[in-house]
């Protein structure tokens, strides 16, 4: 099929690395393809000969983390096979994963082989910075580069107000580019399009964040159905029910996803550290290497809160996500679970000791 740059799938992200990974399957006569949609045990796969419908019967593992997902590169049966099957998945380079809502501590892959994780936040609603930080922690953990897009910027016509909102989001997203865009007026779409013109991007956010409208604006056509946001609570309906991989006209591909209600962490320790990189940097300056940033002397994190350079809300959110990630890990790790119980008891004892010191010695009657 020639070099990877002239390969029929080059526009979908095919490169020398994927060609090398696929070589053993090519020898078996299989075709390479990228999954553009998955539903009901089957998937649509774009191949060098076009989009085909393939059954996933042979790639249904017990581990939900290995289930076929939009964005996966796969090997499928050649033309003439009826029915056609996905025979294997190529190893993923990146994966955006959240924990499921079940109590079995399972992860769910929302998108695979992603270069940019675009978090859409609607300016029609009050900013929920804590939820944004969750998305960013998962995005960093995935291996993709996060990007925050503030949608419906036309609803904030005052430049000063919009500037304050951008500042608040940038404070909650260190090291992440933040763009304000409007699908209605087209403002900011050229910059966003340039960022997404190479590689694969996944569009994430709550229902009503304007993801499908944004996807249509980037595509220059109505590819995704859109409904109005409810006036009663400002929430949107799930207009996107599957994860669709869409080819952008100027280059790159975009995975549009349904609105995400639950944003549970999944093995996101490094992602949390990256999302709160300024706190991690301050912690390096603490007097004690195991400082918990509670009341220890010489704590650089608490000093930053005192002088106003670090918002207390950021530290509270950081602690919350760390605890959640630890609890999730402890569900499947007996040793870690025992260690967390021991730490909790030590903190309880320290708390009682500090309370007794404040009250002074108890007098006997």
Tab-separated table of C-alpha atoms in Angstrom:
chain	number	residue	atom	x	y	z
A	1	UNK	CA	0.000	0.000	0.000
A	2	UNK	CA	3.027	2.288	-0.153
A	3	UNK	CA	4.517	4.424	2.603
A	4	UNK	CA	2.443	5.259	5.669
A	5	UNK	CA	2.137	8.926	4.618
A	6	UNK	CA	0.349	7.885	1.404
A	7	UNK	CA	-1.610	5.083	3.046
A	8	UNK	CA	-5.410	5.313	2.596
A	9	UNK	CA	-5.757	5.505	6.392
A	10	UNK	CA	-3.152	8.255	6.889
A	11	UNK	CA	-5.921	10.836	7.367
A	12	UNK	CA	-7.202	8.744	10.291
A	13	UNK	CA	-3.831	8.640	12.055
A	14	UNK	CA	-2.061	5.701	10.410
A	15	UNK	CA	1.724	6.026	10.653
A	16	UNK	CA	4.936	3.991	10.583
A	17	UNK	CA	4.393	2.815	14.148
A	18	UNK	CA	0.966	1.361	13.395
A	19	UNK	CA	2.272	-0.183	10.196
A	20	UNK	CA	4.989	-1.959	12.162
A	21	UNK	CA	2.479	-3.189	14.771
A	22	UNK	CA	0.163	-4.476	12.061
A	23	UNK	CA	2.818	-6.305	9.991
A	24	UNK	CA	2.192	-9.787	11.511
A	25	UNK	CA	-1.545	-9.467	10.791
A	26	UNK	CA	-0.911	-8.284	7.242
A	27	UNK	CA	0.952	-11.545	6.645
A	28	UNK	CA	-2.256	-13.377	7.590
A	29	UNK	CA	-4.200	-11.481	4.920
A	30	UNK	CA	-6.114	-9.274	7.372
A	31	UNK	CA	-6.945	-5.611	6.755
A	32	UNK	CA	-6.039	-2.727	9.088
A	33	UNK	CA	-8.808	-0.429	10.234
A	34	UNK	CA	-9.791	2.139	12.815
A	35	UNK	CA	-12.991	1.827	14.847
A	36	UNK	CA	-15.268	4.803	14.226
A	37	UNK	CA	-18.284	3.554	16.222
A	38	UNK	CA	-19.243	0.647	18.493
A	39	UNK	CA	-22.774	-0.510	19.271
A	40	UNK	CA	-24.573	-3.754	20.094
A	41	UNK	CA	-21.635	-6.092	19.694
A	42	UNK	CA	-20.671	-4.712	16.318
A	43	UNK	CA	-18.593	-1.800	15.119
A	44	UNK	CA	-18.031	0.372	12.079
A	45	UNK	CA	-14.411	0.226	10.950
A	46	UNK	CA	-12.780	2.473	8.359
A	47	UNK	CA	-10.390	0.367	6.244
A	48	UNK	CA	-8.304	1.064	3.125
A	49	UNK	CA	-11.309	-0.071	1.046
A	50	UNK	CA	-13.930	1.952	2.938
A	51	UNK	CA	-16.107	1.664	6.046
A	52	UNK	CA	-17.186	-1.887	6.911
A	53	UNK	CA	-19.469	-3.360	9.545
A	54	UNK	CA	-17.663	-5.967	11.654
A	55	UNK	CA	-18.654	-8.282	14.481
A	56	UNK	CA	-16.661	-8.141	17.732
A	57	UNK	CA	-17.389	-11.724	18.846
A	58	UNK	CA	-13.716	-12.725	18.858
A	59	UNK	CA	-12.551	-9.695	20.910
A	60	UNK	CA	-14.889	-9.821	23.912
A	61	UNK	CA	-12.571	-10.216	26.932
A	62	UNK	CA	-13.632	-10.452	30.552
A	63	UNK	CA	-11.546	-7.372	31.317
A	64	UNK	CA	-13.718	-4.314	30.411
A	65	UNK	CA	-10.526	-2.317	29.870
A	66	UNK	CA	-9.808	-4.451	26.787
A	67	UNK	CA	-13.214	-4.137	25.139
A	68	UNK	CA	-13.217	-2.651	21.620
A	69	UNK	CA	-13.571	1.133	21.786
A	70	UNK	CA	-13.893	4.024	19.371
A	71	UNK	CA	-10.398	5.030	18.287
A	72	UNK	CA	-8.942	1.520	18.459
A	73	UNK	CA	-6.826	0.206	15.586
A	74	UNK	CA	-7.861	-3.330	14.669
A	75	UNK	CA	-7.315	-6.193	12.233
A	76	UNK	CA	-10.449	-7.219	10.327
A	77	UNK	CA	-11.331	-9.911	7.831
A	78	UNK	CA	-10.590	-9.085	4.158
A	79	UNK	CA	-13.200	-8.407	1.509
A	80	UNK	CA	-15.284	-11.416	0.577
A	81	UNK	CA	-15.735	-12.602	4.170
A	82	UNK	CA	-19.350	-12.767	5.291
A	83	UNK	CA	-19.800	-11.949	8.057
A	84	UNK	CA	-16.666	-9.944	8.764
A	85	UNK	CA	-15.042	-10.039	12.188
A	86	UNK	CA	-12.603	-7.945	14.177
A	87	UNK	CA	-9.814	-10.465	14.802
A	88	UNK	CA	-7.592	-8.495	17.182
A	89	UNK	CA	-6.843	-5.049	18.629
A	90	UNK	CA	-3.476	-3.353	18.207
A	91	UNK	CA	-1.887	-2.198	21.501
A	92	UNK	CA	-3.231	1.200	22.551
A	93	UNK	CA	-0.916	4.167	22.825
A	94	UNK	CA	-3.249	6.139	25.077
A	95	UNK	CA	-6.686	5.596	26.613
A	96	UNK	CA	-9.093	7.926	28.410
A	97	UNK	CA	-10.454	5.835	31.300
A	98	UNK	CA	-12.943	6.524	34.081
A	99	UNK	CA	-14.273	4.239	36.786
A	100	UNK	CA	-17.673	2.706	36.135
A	101	UNK	CA	-20.678	3.356	38.338
A	102	UNK	CA	-20.667	-0.245	39.501
A	103	UNK	CA	-19.296	-1.353	42.868
A	104	UNK	CA	-16.923	-3.816	41.221
A	105	UNK	CA	-14.131	-1.269	40.753
A	106	UNK	CA	-14.018	-1.564	36.992
A	107	UNK	CA	-12.595	0.905	34.518
A	108	UNK	CA	-14.327	2.062	31.335
A	109	UNK	CA	-12.388	3.226	28.297
A	110	UNK	CA	-14.159	6.199	26.692
A	111	UNK	CA	-11.721	6.707	23.816
A	112	UNK	CA	-8.505	5.097	22.597
A	113	UNK	CA	-5.331	6.369	20.917
A	114	UNK	CA	-6.079	10.016	21.648
A	115	UNK	CA	-3.597	12.895	21.327
A	116	UNK	CA	-5.771	15.756	22.631
A	117	UNK	CA	-8.412	15.507	25.391
A	118	UNK	CA	-10.765	18.471	24.880
A	119	UNK	CA	-12.826	19.278	27.977
A	120	UNK	CA	-15.891	21.345	27.025
A	121	UNK	CA	-17.300	23.648	29.734
A	122	UNK	CA	-20.449	25.664	29.044
A	123	UNK	CA	-20.410	29.355	29.999
A	124	UNK	CA	-24.210	29.202	30.156
A	125	UNK	CA	-23.841	27.655	33.628
A	126	UNK	CA	-21.838	28.515	36.724
A	127	UNK	CA	-18.311	27.172	36.502
A	128	UNK	CA	-17.774	23.891	38.345
A	129	UNK	CA	-14.005	23.975	38.794
A	130	UNK	CA	-13.965	20.799	40.873
A	131	UNK	CA	-15.530	18.820	38.033
A	132	UNK	CA	-13.091	20.381	35.584
A	133	UNK	CA	-10.169	19.262	37.755
A	134	UNK	CA	-11.514	15.694	37.681
A	135	UNK	CA	-11.615	15.717	33.880
A	136	UNK	CA	-8.093	17.135	33.745
A	137	UNK	CA	-6.716	14.504	36.138
A	138	UNK	CA	-8.128	11.745	33.913
A	139	UNK	CA	-6.928	13.514	30.780
A	140	UNK	CA	-3.354	13.792	32.071
A	141	UNK	CA	-3.465	10.162	33.204
A	142	UNK	CA	-4.585	9.048	29.738
A	143	UNK	CA	-1.359	10.232	28.148
A	144	UNK	CA	-3.162	12.801	25.991
A	145	UNK	CA	-2.610	16.570	26.121
A	146	UNK	CA	-5.582	18.265	27.825
A	147	UNK	CA	-7.271	21.323	26.357
A	148	UNK	CA	-10.124	23.284	27.958
A	149	UNK	CA	-12.745	24.857	25.699
A	150	UNK	CA	-15.223	27.305	27.200
A	151	UNK	CA	-18.251	26.987	24.913
A	152	UNK	CA	-21.115	29.442	24.320
A	153	UNK	CA	-18.799	32.424	24.828
A	154	UNK	CA	-21.364	34.595	23.009
A	155	UNK	CA	-23.501	34.392	26.174
A	156	UNK	CA	-20.823	36.415	28.006
A	157	UNK	CA	-20.623	39.594	25.869
A	158	UNK	CA	-18.729	41.640	28.470
A	159	UNK	CA	-14.968	41.199	27.759
A	160	UNK	CA	-14.008	41.918	31.371
A	161	UNK	CA	-16.351	39.234	32.729
A	162	UNK	CA	-15.116	36.754	30.137
A	163	UNK	CA	-11.546	37.595	31.114
A	164	UNK	CA	-12.271	36.836	34.768
A	165	UNK	CA	-13.814	33.482	33.831
A	166	UNK	CA	-10.782	32.612	31.735
A	167	UNK	CA	-8.501	33.534	34.648
A	168	UNK	CA	-10.463	31.283	37.033
A	169	UNK	CA	-10.238	28.331	34.664
A	170	UNK	CA	-6.537	28.888	33.934
A	171	UNK	CA	-5.855	28.870	37.684
A	172	UNK	CA	-7.606	25.489	37.923
A	173	UNK	CA	-5.797	24.144	34.850
A	174	UNK	CA	-2.050	24.828	35.141
A	175	UNK	CA	-0.119	23.895	32.021
A	176	UNK	CA	-3.308	23.583	29.954
A	177	UNK	CA	-4.378	25.816	27.068
A	178	UNK	CA	-7.797	27.419	27.664
A	179	UNK	CA	-9.874	28.754	24.766
A	180	UNK	CA	-13.211	30.585	24.718
A	181	UNK	CA	-15.256	29.696	21.629
A	182	UNK	CA	-18.711	30.266	20.231
A	183	UNK	CA	-20.276	27.880	17.747
A	184	UNK	CA	-22.955	30.523	17.100
A	185	UNK	CA	-20.594	33.324	16.055
A	186	UNK	CA	-17.535	31.292	15.084
A	187	UNK	CA	-15.284	33.131	17.543
A	188	UNK	CA	-12.261	31.049	18.551
A	189	UNK	CA	-13.020	28.173	16.167
A	190	UNK	CA	-10.056	28.960	13.917
A	191	UNK	CA	-7.609	28.689	16.816
A	192	UNK	CA	-9.253	25.506	18.087
A	193	UNK	CA	-9.254	24.009	14.604
A	194	UNK	CA	-5.541	24.693	14.232
A	195	UNK	CA	-4.807	22.917	17.527
A	196	UNK	CA	-6.853	19.868	16.530
A	197	UNK	CA	-5.608	19.688	12.926
A	198	UNK	CA	-3.102	16.956	13.720
A	199	UNK	CA	-3.694	13.717	15.572
A	200	UNK	CA	-6.822	12.445	17.307
A	201	UNK	CA	-8.914	14.509	19.710
A	202	UNK	CA	-11.706	13.409	22.043
A	203	UNK	CA	-14.470	15.829	23.029
A	204	UNK	CA	-15.599	15.412	26.653
A	205	UNK	CA	-18.048	17.145	28.967
A	206	UNK	CA	-21.509	17.140	30.490
A	207	UNK	CA	-24.733	17.040	28.505
A	208	UNK	CA	-25.583	20.572	27.481
A	209	UNK	CA	-21.947	21.665	27.227
A	210	UNK	CA	-22.370	22.188	23.492
A	211	UNK	CA	-20.125	19.326	22.359
A	212	UNK	CA	-22.228	18.179	19.403
A	213	UNK	CA	-22.828	21.765	18.281
A	214	UNK	CA	-19.095	22.371	18.498
A	215	UNK	CA	-18.366	19.190	16.556
A	216	UNK	CA	-20.745	20.315	13.790
A	217	UNK	CA	-19.100	23.751	13.691
A	218	UNK	CA	-15.642	22.198	13.373
A	219	UNK	CA	-16.819	19.800	10.677
A	220	UNK	CA	-18.624	22.521	8.746
A	221	UNK	CA	-21.705	20.326	8.467
A	222	UNK	CA	-24.468	18.810	10.583
A	223	UNK	CA	-23.004	15.437	11.453
A	224	UNK	CA	-24.288	15.264	15.023
A	225	UNK	CA	-27.900	15.799	16.129
A	226	UNK	CA	-28.489	18.686	18.528
A	227	UNK	CA	-31.333	19.482	20.932
A	228	UNK	CA	-32.009	22.594	22.963
A	229	UNK	CA	-30.869	22.799	26.577
A	230	UNK	CA	-33.726	22.654	29.111
A	231	UNK	CA	-34.643	26.061	30.532
A	232	UNK	CA	-35.672	24.527	33.882
A	233	UNK	CA	-32.206	23.434	34.964
A	234	UNK	CA	-29.865	24.366	32.132
A	235	UNK	CA	-29.108	20.720	31.384
A	236	UNK	CA	-28.960	19.167	27.968
A	237	UNK	CA	-30.356	15.949	26.566
A	238	UNK	CA	-28.067	13.138	25.470
A	239	UNK	CA	-28.038	14.018	21.759
A	240	UNK	CA	-24.946	11.856	21.196
A	241	UNK	CA	-25.576	8.253	22.239
A	242	UNK	CA	-22.473	6.630	20.763
A	243	UNK	CA	-18.833	7.638	20.532
A	244	UNK	CA	-18.255	8.673	16.929
A	245	UNK	CA	-14.889	9.224	15.246
A	246	UNK	CA	-15.244	12.056	12.729
A	247	UNK	CA	-12.697	13.205	10.156
A	248	UNK	CA	-12.043	16.960	10.303
A	249	UNK	CA	-11.883	18.768	6.947
A	250	UNK	CA	-8.476	20.437	7.512
A	251	UNK	CA	-6.795	17.432	9.127
A	252	UNK	CA	-7.061	15.361	12.262
A	253	UNK	CA	-9.981	13.344	13.601
A	254	UNK	CA	-12.415	14.063	16.424
A	255	UNK	CA	-14.175	11.595	18.729
A	256	UNK	CA	-17.473	13.032	19.956
A	257	UNK	CA	-18.774	11.382	23.132
A	258	UNK	CA	-22.113	11.311	24.985
A	259	UNK	CA	-22.487	13.632	27.961
A	260	UNK	CA	-20.587	12.266	30.950
A	261	UNK	CA	-22.476	12.442	34.265
A	262	UNK	CA	-20.059	10.558	36.490
A	263	UNK	CA	-16.363	11.400	36.321
A	264	UNK	CA	-14.932	8.817	38.696
A	265	UNK	CA	-11.166	8.537	38.906
A	266	UNK	CA	-9.453	5.365	37.739
A	267	UNK	CA	-5.839	4.727	38.771
A	268	UNK	CA	-5.180	8.438	38.262
A	269	UNK	CA	-2.422	9.163	40.781
A	270	UNK	CA	-0.053	10.654	38.215
A	271	UNK	CA	-2.927	12.514	36.568
A	272	UNK	CA	-3.928	14.132	39.864
A	273	UNK	CA	-0.314	15.150	40.465
A	274	UNK	CA	-0.154	16.741	37.002
A	275	UNK	CA	-3.524	18.480	37.395
A	276	UNK	CA	-2.273	20.036	40.634
A	277	UNK	CA	1.308	20.546	39.537
A	278	UNK	CA	1.706	23.804	41.463
A	279	UNK	CA	0.864	22.029	44.741
A	280	UNK	CA	3.251	19.196	43.907
A	281	UNK	CA	5.986	21.778	43.253
A	282	UNK	CA	5.302	23.555	46.546
A	283	UNK	CA	5.376	20.239	48.419
A	284	UNK	CA	8.986	19.786	47.317
A	285	UNK	CA	9.843	22.841	49.417
A	286	UNK	CA	8.183	21.598	52.629
A	287	UNK	CA	10.481	20.996	55.602
A	288	UNK	CA	9.311	17.384	55.964
A	289	UNK	CA	9.264	15.087	52.946
A	290	UNK	CA	6.094	13.364	54.213
A	291	UNK	CA	4.291	16.625	55.000
A	292	UNK	CA	0.505	16.219	54.880
A	293	UNK	CA	-0.033	19.993	54.559
A	294	UNK	CA	-2.263	20.024	57.634
A	295	UNK	CA	-0.427	21.826	60.431
A	296	UNK	CA	3.248	20.906	60.074
A	297	UNK	CA	5.866	23.621	60.614
A	298	UNK	CA	7.701	24.739	57.493
A	299	UNK	CA	4.888	23.671	55.155
A	300	UNK	CA	5.321	25.547	51.876
A	301	UNK	CA	1.782	24.642	50.740
A	302	UNK	CA	0.135	26.210	53.799
A	303	UNK	CA	2.441	29.217	53.473
A	304	UNK	CA	1.209	29.718	49.893
A	305	UNK	CA	-2.380	29.670	51.121
A	306	UNK	CA	-1.530	32.203	53.834
A	307	UNK	CA	0.036	34.648	51.365
A	308	UNK	CA	-2.774	34.156	48.825
A	309	UNK	CA	-0.713	32.616	46.008
A	310	UNK	CA	-2.571	29.289	46.307
A	311	UNK	CA	-6.386	29.241	46.594
A	312	UNK	CA	-7.537	27.102	49.512
A	313	UNK	CA	-10.170	25.602	47.221
A	314	UNK	CA	-7.369	24.068	45.132
A	315	UNK	CA	-5.836	22.326	48.142
A	316	UNK	CA	-9.240	21.007	49.252
A	317	UNK	CA	-9.909	19.641	45.758
A	318	UNK	CA	-6.424	18.099	45.594
A	319	UNK	CA	-6.950	16.287	48.896
A	320	UNK	CA	-10.390	15.092	47.843
A	321	UNK	CA	-9.163	13.568	44.572
A	322	UNK	CA	-6.163	11.950	46.258
A	323	UNK	CA	-8.447	10.315	48.858
A	324	UNK	CA	-10.827	9.098	46.173
A	325	UNK	CA	-8.017	7.632	44.113
A	326	UNK	CA	-6.568	5.896	47.181
A	327	UNK	CA	-9.958	4.404	48.118
A	328	UNK	CA	-10.416	3.054	44.615
A	329	UNK	CA	-6.952	1.496	44.631
A	330	UNK	CA	-7.572	0.012	48.071
A	331	UNK	CA	-10.598	-1.929	46.825
A	332	UNK	CA	-8.309	-4.251	44.899
A	333	UNK	CA	-5.167	-4.032	47.062
A	334	UNK	CA	-5.362	-5.627	50.520
A	335	UNK	CA	-2.001	-4.244	51.635
A	336	UNK	CA	-2.912	-0.699	50.642
A	337	UNK	CA	-6.313	-1.056	52.319
A	338	UNK	CA	-4.647	-2.038	55.599
A	339	UNK	CA	-2.211	0.863	55.282
A	340	UNK	CA	-5.038	3.337	54.732
A	341	UNK	CA	-6.860	2.034	57.808
A	342	UNK	CA	-3.673	2.427	59.855
A	343	UNK	CA	-3.156	5.984	58.576
A	344	UNK	CA	-6.766	6.857	59.351
A	345	UNK	CA	-6.408	5.630	62.937
A	346	UNK	CA	-3.188	7.610	63.360
A	347	UNK	CA	-4.902	10.767	62.141
A	348	UNK	CA	-7.805	10.149	64.522
A	349	UNK	CA	-5.382	9.783	67.430
A	350	UNK	CA	-3.536	12.950	66.402
A	351	UNK	CA	-6.827	14.822	66.175
A	352	UNK	CA	-7.854	13.741	69.677
A	353	UNK	CA	-4.424	14.726	71.008
A	354	UNK	CA	-4.657	18.207	69.451
A	355	UNK	CA	-8.164	18.702	70.865
A	356	UNK	CA	-6.970	17.721	74.345
A	357	UNK	CA	-4.086	20.189	74.122
A	358	UNK	CA	-6.507	22.975	73.203
A	359	UNK	CA	-8.874	22.146	76.047
A	360	UNK	CA	-6.122	21.664	78.606
A	361	UNK	CA	-5.869	18.827	81.155
A	362	UNK	CA	-9.144	17.409	82.370
A	363	UNK	CA	-9.756	18.017	86.098
A	364	UNK	CA	-10.932	15.124	88.181
A	365	UNK	CA	-14.233	15.774	89.984
